[in-house]
mmCIF file of C-alpha atoms and ligand atoms in Angstrom:
data_model
loop_
_atom_site.group_PDB
_atom_site.id
_atom_site.type_symbol
_atom_site.label_atom_id
_atom_site.label_comp_id
_atom_site.label_asym_id
_atom_site.label_seq_id
_atom_site.Cartn_x
_atom_site.Cartn_y
_atom_site.Cartn_z
ATOM 1 C CA UNK A 1 1.550 -20.251 -2.385
ATOM 2 C CA UNK A 2 4.609 -18.720 -3.380
ATOM 3 C CA UNK A 3 8.426 -19.467 -1.494
ATOM 4 C CA UNK A 4 7.955 -16.153 0.538
ATOM 5 C CA UNK A 5 4.685 -17.139 1.675
ATOM 6 C CA UNK A 6 5.439 -20.689 2.264
ATOM 7 C CA UNK A 7 8.372 -19.152 4.702
ATOM 8 C CA UNK A 8 5.951 -16.933 6.534
ATOM 9 C CA UNK A 9 3.374 -19.684 6.876
ATOM 10 C CA UNK A 10 6.156 -22.245 8.157
ATOM 11 C CA UNK A 11 7.154 -19.917 10.901
ATOM 12 C CA UNK A 12 3.872 -18.025 11.664
ATOM 13 C CA UNK A 13 1.428 -20.088 10.525
ATOM 14 C CA UNK A 14 -0.109 -17.096 8.820
ATOM 15 C CA UNK A 15 -1.252 -17.702 4.824
ATOM 16 C CA UNK A 16 -0.911 -14.091 3.551
ATOM 17 C CA UNK A 17 0.165 -11.045 4.602
ATOM 18 C CA UNK A 18 -1.400 -7.942 5.277
ATOM 19 C CA UNK A 19 -1.338 -4.293 6.238
ATOM 20 C CA UNK A 20 -1.536 -3.176 9.797
ATOM 21 C CA UNK A 21 -1.412 0.867 9.132
ATOM 22 C CA UNK A 22 -0.455 3.782 6.980
ATOM 23 C CA UNK A 23 2.754 5.783 7.440
ATOM 24 C CA UNK A 24 3.648 6.859 4.759
ATOM 25 C CA UNK A 25 2.374 7.814 1.153
ATOM 26 C CA UNK A 26 5.478 7.104 -1.164
ATOM 27 C CA UNK A 27 4.703 8.831 -4.793
ATOM 28 C CA UNK A 28 7.199 7.900 -7.474
ATOM 29 C CA UNK A 29 7.542 10.416 -9.816
ATOM 30 C CA UNK A 30 8.611 8.755 -12.810
ATOM 31 C CA UNK A 31 11.550 6.799 -13.993
ATOM 32 C CA UNK A 32 13.739 10.060 -15.390
ATOM 33 C CA UNK A 33 17.285 10.066 -13.615
ATOM 34 C CA UNK A 34 20.490 11.102 -14.195
ATOM 35 C CA UNK A 35 22.083 8.486 -13.140
ATOM 36 C CA UNK A 36 21.843 4.703 -14.241
ATOM 37 C CA UNK A 37 22.992 2.370 -11.460
ATOM 38 C CA UNK A 38 23.929 -1.425 -11.730
ATOM 39 C CA UNK A 39 21.524 -2.158 -9.211
ATOM 40 C CA UNK A 40 18.426 0.223 -9.946
ATOM 41 C CA UNK A 41 15.214 -1.622 -9.278
ATOM 42 C CA UNK A 42 13.069 0.680 -11.445
ATOM 43 C CA UNK A 43 15.348 0.538 -14.713
ATOM 44 C CA UNK A 44 15.903 3.929 -14.259
ATOM 45 C CA UNK A 45 17.995 6.149 -16.889
ATOM 46 C CA UNK A 46 17.998 9.786 -18.717
ATOM 47 C CA UNK A 47 16.593 7.621 -21.414
ATOM 48 C CA UNK A 48 13.022 7.337 -19.524
ATOM 49 C CA UNK A 49 10.728 10.318 -20.096
ATOM 50 C CA UNK A 50 7.584 8.537 -18.122
ATOM 51 C CA UNK A 51 6.209 11.709 -15.377
ATOM 52 C CA UNK A 52 3.309 11.584 -12.918
ATOM 53 C CA UNK A 53 0.717 13.768 -14.794
ATOM 54 C CA UNK A 54 -1.502 16.572 -13.576
ATOM 55 C CA UNK A 55 -3.880 14.846 -13.344
ATOM 56 C CA UNK A 56 -2.801 11.928 -10.672
ATOM 57 C CA UNK A 57 -1.264 14.554 -9.065
ATOM 58 C CA UNK A 58 -4.217 16.894 -8.576
ATOM 59 C CA UNK A 59 -6.418 13.500 -8.128
ATOM 60 C CA UNK A 60 -2.937 12.838 -4.796
ATOM 61 C CA UNK A 61 -3.879 16.140 -3.010
ATOM 62 C CA UNK A 62 -7.655 16.134 -3.028
ATOM 63 C CA UNK A 63 -7.197 12.234 -1.669
ATOM 64 C CA UNK A 64 -4.082 13.156 0.930
ATOM 65 C CA UNK A 65 -6.156 14.973 3.569
ATOM 66 C CA UNK A 66 -8.863 11.852 3.483
ATOM 67 C CA UNK A 67 -6.030 9.097 4.649
ATOM 68 C CA UNK A 68 -4.530 8.634 7.864
ATOM 69 C CA UNK A 69 -1.093 9.467 6.394
ATOM 70 C CA UNK A 70 1.157 12.100 8.200
ATOM 71 C CA UNK A 71 4.014 11.454 6.061
ATOM 72 C CA UNK A 72 4.945 11.719 2.176
ATOM 73 C CA UNK A 73 7.712 10.327 0.436
ATOM 74 C CA UNK A 74 9.152 11.498 -3.530
ATOM 75 C CA UNK A 75 10.843 9.172 -5.175
ATOM 76 C CA UNK A 76 11.644 8.209 -8.924
ATOM 77 C CA UNK A 77 14.485 8.027 -11.082
ATOM 78 C CA UNK A 78 15.265 11.182 -9.959
ATOM 79 C CA UNK A 79 12.094 12.819 -8.372
ATOM 80 C CA UNK A 80 13.191 16.596 -8.631
ATOM 81 C CA UNK A 81 13.500 15.947 -12.372
ATOM 82 C CA UNK A 82 9.493 16.347 -12.434
ATOM 83 C CA UNK A 83 8.510 19.771 -13.779
ATOM 84 C CA UNK A 84 6.522 20.400 -11.408
ATOM 85 C CA UNK A 85 8.220 19.165 -8.512
ATOM 86 C CA UNK A 86 8.530 22.520 -6.114
ATOM 87 C CA UNK A 87 5.282 22.873 -6.452
ATOM 88 C CA UNK A 88 4.075 19.632 -5.142
ATOM 89 C CA UNK A 89 6.557 20.306 -2.432
ATOM 90 C CA UNK A 90 4.485 23.445 -1.582
ATOM 91 C CA UNK A 91 0.988 21.995 -1.657
ATOM 92 C CA UNK A 92 2.276 18.800 0.389
ATOM 93 C CA UNK A 93 3.922 20.993 2.925
ATOM 94 C CA UNK A 94 0.632 23.653 3.185
ATOM 95 C CA UNK A 95 -1.101 19.564 4.000
ATOM 96 C CA UNK A 96 1.262 20.238 7.180
ATOM 97 C CA UNK A 97 2.422 16.336 5.905
ATOM 98 C CA UNK A 98 5.668 15.511 6.862
ATOM 99 C CA UNK A 99 7.941 15.062 3.446
ATOM 100 C CA UNK A 100 10.831 13.610 2.589
ATOM 101 C CA UNK A 101 12.731 13.149 -0.835
ATOM 102 C CA UNK A 102 15.062 10.138 -2.271
ATOM 103 C CA UNK A 103 17.738 12.016 -3.869
ATOM 104 C CA UNK A 104 20.277 10.355 -6.254
ATOM 105 C CA UNK A 105 22.769 13.615 -4.072
ATOM 106 C CA UNK A 106 24.173 14.101 -7.357
ATOM 107 C CA UNK A 107 21.394 15.623 -9.082
ATOM 108 C CA UNK A 108 22.318 18.889 -6.489
ATOM 109 C CA UNK A 109 25.867 19.085 -8.911
ATOM 110 C CA UNK A 110 23.437 20.219 -12.380
ATOM 111 C CA UNK A 111 23.937 24.026 -12.402
ATOM 112 C CA UNK A 112 19.976 24.474 -12.976
ATOM 113 C CA UNK A 113 19.141 22.781 -9.941
ATOM 114 C CA UNK A 114 21.316 25.590 -8.038
ATOM 115 C CA UNK A 115 18.624 26.439 -5.895
ATOM 116 C CA UNK A 116 17.247 23.051 -5.332
ATOM 117 C CA UNK A 117 18.781 22.554 -1.672
ATOM 118 C CA UNK A 118 18.040 26.065 -0.386
ATOM 119 C CA UNK A 119 14.285 25.478 -1.031
ATOM 120 C CA UNK A 120 14.211 22.152 0.861
ATOM 121 C CA UNK A 121 15.877 23.413 3.961
ATOM 122 C CA UNK A 122 13.434 26.571 3.907
ATOM 123 C CA UNK A 123 10.343 23.687 3.993
ATOM 124 C CA UNK A 124 12.492 21.517 6.012
ATOM 125 C CA UNK A 125 11.961 18.512 3.857
ATOM 126 C CA UNK A 126 14.511 15.145 4.797
ATOM 127 C CA UNK A 127 16.456 14.195 2.685
ATOM 128 C CA UNK A 128 17.843 10.445 1.728
ATOM 129 C CA UNK A 129 20.719 9.907 -0.267
ATOM 130 C CA UNK A 130 22.176 6.711 -1.958
ATOM 131 C CA UNK A 131 25.515 6.266 -1.557
ATOM 132 C CA UNK A 132 26.595 2.759 -1.369
ATOM 133 C CA UNK A 133 30.193 2.892 -0.181
ATOM 134 C CA UNK A 134 32.795 5.680 1.258
ATOM 135 C CA UNK A 135 34.778 4.244 -1.217
ATOM 136 C CA UNK A 136 35.312 6.116 -4.333
ATOM 137 C CA UNK A 137 35.847 2.680 -6.817
ATOM 138 C CA UNK A 138 32.825 1.104 -5.217
ATOM 139 C CA UNK A 139 30.968 3.663 -5.748
ATOM 140 C CA UNK A 140 31.422 4.260 -8.815
ATOM 141 C CA UNK A 141 31.347 0.817 -9.647
ATOM 142 C CA UNK A 142 27.747 1.042 -9.358
ATOM 143 C CA UNK A 143 26.721 4.416 -9.990
ATOM 144 C CA UNK A 144 28.678 5.173 -13.202
ATOM 145 C CA UNK A 145 32.293 7.054 -13.179
ATOM 146 C CA UNK A 146 32.584 10.347 -11.116
ATOM 147 C CA UNK A 147 29.283 9.753 -8.974
ATOM 148 C CA UNK A 148 31.283 9.510 -5.937
ATOM 149 C CA UNK A 149 33.247 13.217 -6.323
ATOM 150 C CA UNK A 150 30.027 14.798 -7.356
ATOM 151 C CA UNK A 151 27.956 12.991 -4.409
ATOM 152 C CA UNK A 152 30.863 13.964 -1.554
ATOM 153 C CA UNK A 153 30.660 17.500 -3.367
ATOM 154 C CA UNK A 154 26.927 17.394 -3.097
ATOM 155 C CA UNK A 155 26.531 16.172 0.784
ATOM 156 C CA UNK A 156 29.003 19.312 1.198
ATOM 157 C CA UNK A 157 26.811 21.825 0.263
ATOM 158 C CA UNK A 158 23.831 20.141 1.818
ATOM 159 C CA UNK A 159 25.990 20.296 5.253
ATOM 160 C CA UNK A 160 26.552 23.756 5.021
ATOM 161 C CA UNK A 161 22.866 24.099 4.698
ATOM 162 C CA UNK A 162 22.423 22.607 7.743
ATOM 163 C CA UNK A 163 21.612 19.150 6.453
ATOM 164 C CA UNK A 164 23.530 16.544 7.973
ATOM 165 C CA UNK A 165 24.127 19.062 10.862
ATOM 166 C CA UNK A 166 20.369 20.087 12.729
ATOM 167 C CA UNK A 167 18.206 17.409 13.913
ATOM 168 C CA UNK A 168 15.496 19.557 11.789
ATOM 169 C CA UNK A 169 17.206 19.097 8.428
ATOM 170 C CA UNK A 170 17.837 15.228 8.500
ATOM 171 C CA UNK A 171 20.398 13.499 5.932
ATOM 172 C CA UNK A 172 20.709 9.627 5.879
ATOM 173 C CA UNK A 173 22.600 8.032 3.633
ATOM 174 C CA UNK A 174 21.714 4.584 2.093
ATOM 175 C CA UNK A 175 24.214 1.517 1.904
ATOM 176 C CA UNK A 176 22.945 -1.822 -0.743
ATOM 177 C CA UNK A 177 25.674 -4.353 -1.107
ATOM 178 C CA UNK A 178 28.084 -4.397 -4.126
ATOM 179 C CA UNK A 179 27.246 -7.651 -5.094
ATOM 180 C CA UNK A 180 24.898 -10.866 -3.672
ATOM 181 C CA UNK A 181 25.226 -10.453 -0.023
ATOM 182 C CA UNK A 182 23.640 -9.468 2.788
ATOM 183 C CA UNK A 183 24.333 -5.566 4.469
ATOM 184 C CA UNK A 184 26.514 -5.673 6.901
ATOM 185 C CA UNK A 185 25.400 -4.811 10.618
ATOM 186 C CA UNK A 186 23.842 -1.269 10.211
ATOM 187 C CA UNK A 187 25.342 -0.088 13.637
ATOM 188 C CA UNK A 188 28.554 -1.282 12.676
ATOM 189 C CA UNK A 189 28.504 0.493 9.276
ATOM 190 C CA UNK A 190 27.165 3.538 9.790
ATOM 191 C CA UNK A 191 30.092 3.851 12.742
ATOM 192 C CA UNK A 192 32.681 3.318 10.025
ATOM 193 C CA UNK A 193 30.910 5.391 7.715
ATOM 194 C CA UNK A 194 30.424 8.127 10.279
ATOM 195 C CA UNK A 195 34.482 8.356 10.401
ATOM 196 C CA UNK A 196 35.760 7.628 7.167
ATOM 197 C CA UNK A 197 33.284 10.184 5.275
ATOM 198 C CA UNK A 198 34.340 13.099 8.505
ATOM 199 C CA UNK A 199 37.642 12.327 8.500
ATOM 200 C CA UNK A 200 38.581 12.004 4.498
ATOM 201 C CA UNK A 201 35.546 14.375 3.093
ATOM 202 C CA UNK A 202 34.569 16.709 6.398
ATOM 203 C CA UNK A 203 30.984 15.387 5.088
ATOM 204 C CA UNK A 204 27.975 14.974 8.400
ATOM 205 C CA UNK A 205 25.031 12.730 8.327
ATOM 206 C CA UNK A 206 21.950 12.032 10.774
ATOM 207 C CA UNK A 207 21.682 7.958 9.780
ATOM 208 C CA UNK A 208 23.202 5.056 7.780
ATOM 209 C CA UNK A 209 20.211 3.256 6.484
ATOM 210 C CA UNK A 210 21.231 -0.584 5.256
ATOM 211 C CA UNK A 211 19.223 -2.105 1.892
ATOM 212 C CA UNK A 212 19.337 -5.406 0.438
ATOM 213 C CA UNK A 213 19.417 -5.519 -2.924
ATOM 214 C CA UNK A 214 16.200 -6.743 -4.331
ATOM 215 C CA UNK A 215 16.375 -9.309 -6.676
ATOM 216 C CA UNK A 216 14.616 -7.611 -9.705
ATOM 217 C CA UNK A 217 15.263 -5.133 -12.088
ATOM 218 C CA UNK A 218 19.016 -4.451 -13.533
ATOM 219 C CA UNK A 219 19.961 -6.761 -10.504
ATOM 220 C CA UNK A 220 17.974 -9.922 -11.640
ATOM 221 C CA UNK A 221 19.540 -9.167 -14.963
ATOM 222 C CA UNK A 222 22.975 -9.185 -13.334
ATOM 223 C CA UNK A 223 22.763 -12.182 -11.239
ATOM 224 C CA UNK A 224 21.248 -14.141 -14.614
ATOM 225 C CA UNK A 225 24.333 -12.779 -16.478
ATOM 226 C CA UNK A 226 27.067 -14.141 -13.542
ATOM 227 C CA UNK A 227 24.882 -17.713 -12.842
ATOM 228 C CA UNK A 228 24.338 -15.920 -9.741
ATOM 229 C CA UNK A 229 20.912 -16.235 -9.103
ATOM 230 C CA UNK A 230 19.905 -18.934 -7.685
ATOM 231 C CA UNK A 231 22.714 -18.259 -5.202
ATOM 232 C CA UNK A 232 21.382 -15.666 -4.234
ATOM 233 C CA UNK A 233 17.660 -16.668 -3.532
ATOM 234 C CA UNK A 234 19.381 -19.948 -1.777
ATOM 235 C CA UNK A 235 21.166 -16.689 0.378
ATOM 236 C CA UNK A 236 17.547 -14.786 1.424
ATOM 237 C CA UNK A 237 15.359 -17.761 1.980
ATOM 238 C CA UNK A 238 18.120 -19.042 3.908
ATOM 239 C CA UNK A 239 18.097 -16.045 6.088
ATOM 240 C CA UNK A 240 14.530 -15.627 6.148
ATOM 241 C CA UNK A 241 14.101 -13.243 9.799
ATOM 242 C CA UNK A 242 10.718 -13.978 10.777
ATOM 243 C CA UNK A 243 11.244 -10.799 13.697
ATOM 244 C CA UNK A 244 11.259 -8.762 10.490
ATOM 245 C CA UNK A 245 7.984 -9.044 9.625
ATOM 246 C CA UNK A 246 5.868 -6.522 11.732
ATOM 247 C CA UNK A 247 7.724 -3.701 9.854
ATOM 248 C CA UNK A 248 7.943 -4.735 6.273
ATOM 249 C CA UNK A 249 7.251 -1.575 4.562
ATOM 250 C CA UNK A 250 4.437 -2.730 2.590
ATOM 251 C CA UNK A 251 2.169 -3.241 6.172
ATOM 252 C CA UNK A 252 2.520 0.739 6.690
ATOM 253 C CA UNK A 253 2.110 2.475 3.551
ATOM 254 C CA UNK A 254 1.484 2.953 -0.110
ATOM 255 C CA UNK A 255 3.176 3.652 -3.182
ATOM 256 C CA UNK A 256 1.588 5.902 -6.058
ATOM 257 C CA UNK A 257 2.893 5.170 -9.349
ATOM 258 C CA UNK A 258 3.221 8.438 -12.186
ATOM 259 C CA UNK A 259 0.679 6.501 -14.138
ATOM 260 C CA UNK A 260 -1.753 6.899 -10.842
ATOM 261 C CA UNK A 261 -1.726 2.936 -10.080
ATOM 262 C CA UNK A 262 -1.205 1.861 -6.368
ATOM 263 C CA UNK A 263 1.227 -0.334 -5.049
ATOM 264 C CA UNK A 264 1.967 -1.644 -1.273
ATOM 265 C CA UNK A 265 5.604 -1.097 -2.131
ATOM 266 C CA UNK A 266 8.553 0.500 -4.928
ATOM 267 C CA UNK A 267 9.324 -3.063 -5.497
ATOM 268 C CA UNK A 268 5.575 -4.122 -6.087
ATOM 269 C CA UNK A 269 5.684 -0.806 -8.477
ATOM 270 C CA UNK A 270 8.815 -1.803 -10.662
ATOM 271 C CA UNK A 271 7.159 -5.186 -11.188
ATOM 272 C CA UNK A 272 3.746 -3.680 -11.917
ATOM 273 C CA UNK A 273 2.072 -6.121 -9.000
ATOM 274 C CA UNK A 274 -0.494 -3.759 -7.969
ATOM 275 C CA UNK A 275 -2.569 -3.661 -4.895
ATOM 276 C CA UNK A 276 -5.070 -6.173 -4.202
ATOM 277 C CA UNK A 277 -8.212 -4.180 -4.022
ATOM 278 C CA UNK A 278 -10.969 -3.587 -6.696
ATOM 279 C CA UNK A 279 -9.666 -0.198 -7.734
ATOM 280 C CA UNK A 280 -5.889 -0.286 -7.595
ATOM 281 C CA UNK A 281 -5.830 4.073 -8.625
ATOM 282 C CA UNK A 282 -5.216 6.737 -6.989
ATOM 283 C CA UNK A 283 -9.063 7.656 -7.640
ATOM 284 C CA UNK A 284 -9.270 5.493 -4.666
ATOM 285 C CA UNK A 285 -6.516 6.093 -2.533
ATOM 286 C CA UNK A 286 -8.798 7.456 0.440
ATOM 287 C CA UNK A 287 -10.720 4.199 0.436
ATOM 288 C CA UNK A 288 -8.150 1.672 0.367
ATOM 289 C CA UNK A 289 -7.880 -0.868 3.192
ATOM 290 C CA UNK A 290 -5.053 -0.352 5.035
ATOM 291 C CA UNK A 291 -5.486 -3.708 6.412
ATOM 292 C CA UNK A 292 -5.708 -5.243 2.309
ATOM 293 C CA UNK A 293 -4.277 -8.559 1.592
ATOM 294 C CA UNK A 294 -0.678 -7.911 0.428
ATOM 295 C CA UNK A 295 0.535 -8.689 -2.876
ATOM 296 C CA UNK A 296 3.815 -11.007 -2.370
ATOM 297 C CA UNK A 297 5.887 -13.061 -4.489
ATOM 298 C CA UNK A 298 9.281 -14.328 -3.977
ATOM 299 C CA UNK A 299 10.895 -10.850 -4.758
ATOM 300 C CA UNK A 300 9.557 -10.025 -0.765
ATOM 301 C CA UNK A 301 12.352 -12.684 0.738
ATOM 302 C CA UNK A 302 14.829 -9.700 -0.100
ATOM 303 C CA UNK A 303 12.856 -7.907 2.946
ATOM 304 C CA UNK A 304 13.295 -10.967 5.496
ATOM 305 C CA UNK A 305 16.591 -11.372 5.127
ATOM 306 C CA UNK A 306 19.178 -11.073 8.370
ATOM 307 C CA UNK A 307 18.505 -7.973 9.630
ATOM 308 C CA UNK A 308 15.657 -7.083 6.933
ATOM 309 C CA UNK A 309 15.060 -4.696 4.920
ATOM 310 C CA UNK A 310 12.902 -1.188 4.103
ATOM 311 C CA UNK A 311 13.384 2.269 2.677
ATOM 312 C CA UNK A 312 13.774 3.270 6.429
ATOM 313 C CA UNK A 313 16.766 0.373 6.649
ATOM 314 C CA UNK A 314 17.279 -2.705 8.430
ATOM 315 C CA UNK A 315 14.124 -3.729 10.413
ATOM 316 C CA UNK A 316 15.458 -6.040 13.287
ATOM 317 C CA UNK A 317 18.791 -6.840 15.054
HETATM 318 S S1 LIG B 1 19.185 3.762 -8.212
HETATM 319 FE FE1 LIG B 1 18.318 5.784 -7.548
HETATM 320 S S2 LIG B 1 19.857 7.192 -8.293
HETATM 321 FE FE2 LIG B 1 20.365 4.987 -9.498
HETATM 322 S S3 LIG B 1 19.654 4.659 -11.344
HETATM 323 FE FE3 LIG B 1 18.294 3.681 -10.264
HETATM 324 S S4 LIG B 1 16.815 5.837 -9.701
HETATM 325 FE FE4 LIG B 1 18.233 6.745 -10.094
HETATM 326 S S1 LIG B 2 8.573 -6.561 -1.479
HETATM 327 FE FE1 LIG B 2 7.197 -5.382 -1.289
HETATM 328 S S2 LIG B 2 5.396 -6.178 -0.819
HETATM 329 FE FE2 LIG B 2 7.202 -7.708 -0.274
HETATM 330 S S3 LIG B 2 7.854 -7.937 1.583
HETATM 331 FE FE3 LIG B 2 9.203 -6.541 0.598
HETATM 332 S S4 LIG B 2 7.721 -4.407 1.153
HETATM 333 FE FE4 LIG B 2 6.306 -6.154 1.250
#
């Protein structure tokens, strides 16, 4: 039994974690990104070139109507870089699915992406953009020089189109800590973000989502370099919160990787820890049990620490 399951068993008596239903399918189109952030769990960068093949996309589109899921989220890397990004969005909206995109924001400043934001606006695609602080120095330290200024320019442009202003065009921002600590209270931090971004940059957004840095990928390598890996795991264990267990994203979603492999979440995807079914492949998506046993590891302690963490932010007060 891993450290995470030991904590679950100790608090609830359950020796395994199981799925509950299927609310969202996350589609990871590939790890190619225009940025190379310090905390990236996927290890995304401009040098990665894996992308979801057309065969996987077609299989996915065939399977989706036979699942219970009504929402899909496109992620990466920068999903917008996939050559079939726009046709895929069209196909997903034609299936009457709610479509969301996780964006690095700065992609909207690339000259060849000028038409991207109006395209998304016209199809009512929800956006979730990473902005780990309202201070320029902190964002640039995590995500690279000049990222903050370009993110703010992108947010202003999205606001002009109605994103973050009208309820039909949600624009959520994502905060993650700048090191080996847990996020602060989501509601209070959202208020600070709103005041600072409005007053200093004239920027509006819908919600702030706080996310804990997962002890995997580049962030874990950073912890090792700084000799803080053990201390970080100790913090996650000491902060285990059983009230987060019901809403863990793995219990309500499936992630499809660019090569068609199926995972319980994007973190397991990064760790190459597939779903525990006999056929963890997109061709078996509709047949994949929603109550399957979830593949877990010590990294899962990142989702259950403090107020909890997921792609939709904090999980419990
Ligand atoms: S964290 Fe997001 S924006 Fe940064 S490198 Fe990874 S995928 Fe790209
Ligand atoms: S890392 Fe994935 S599998 Fe583990 S608790 Fe978090 S969402 Fe669930």
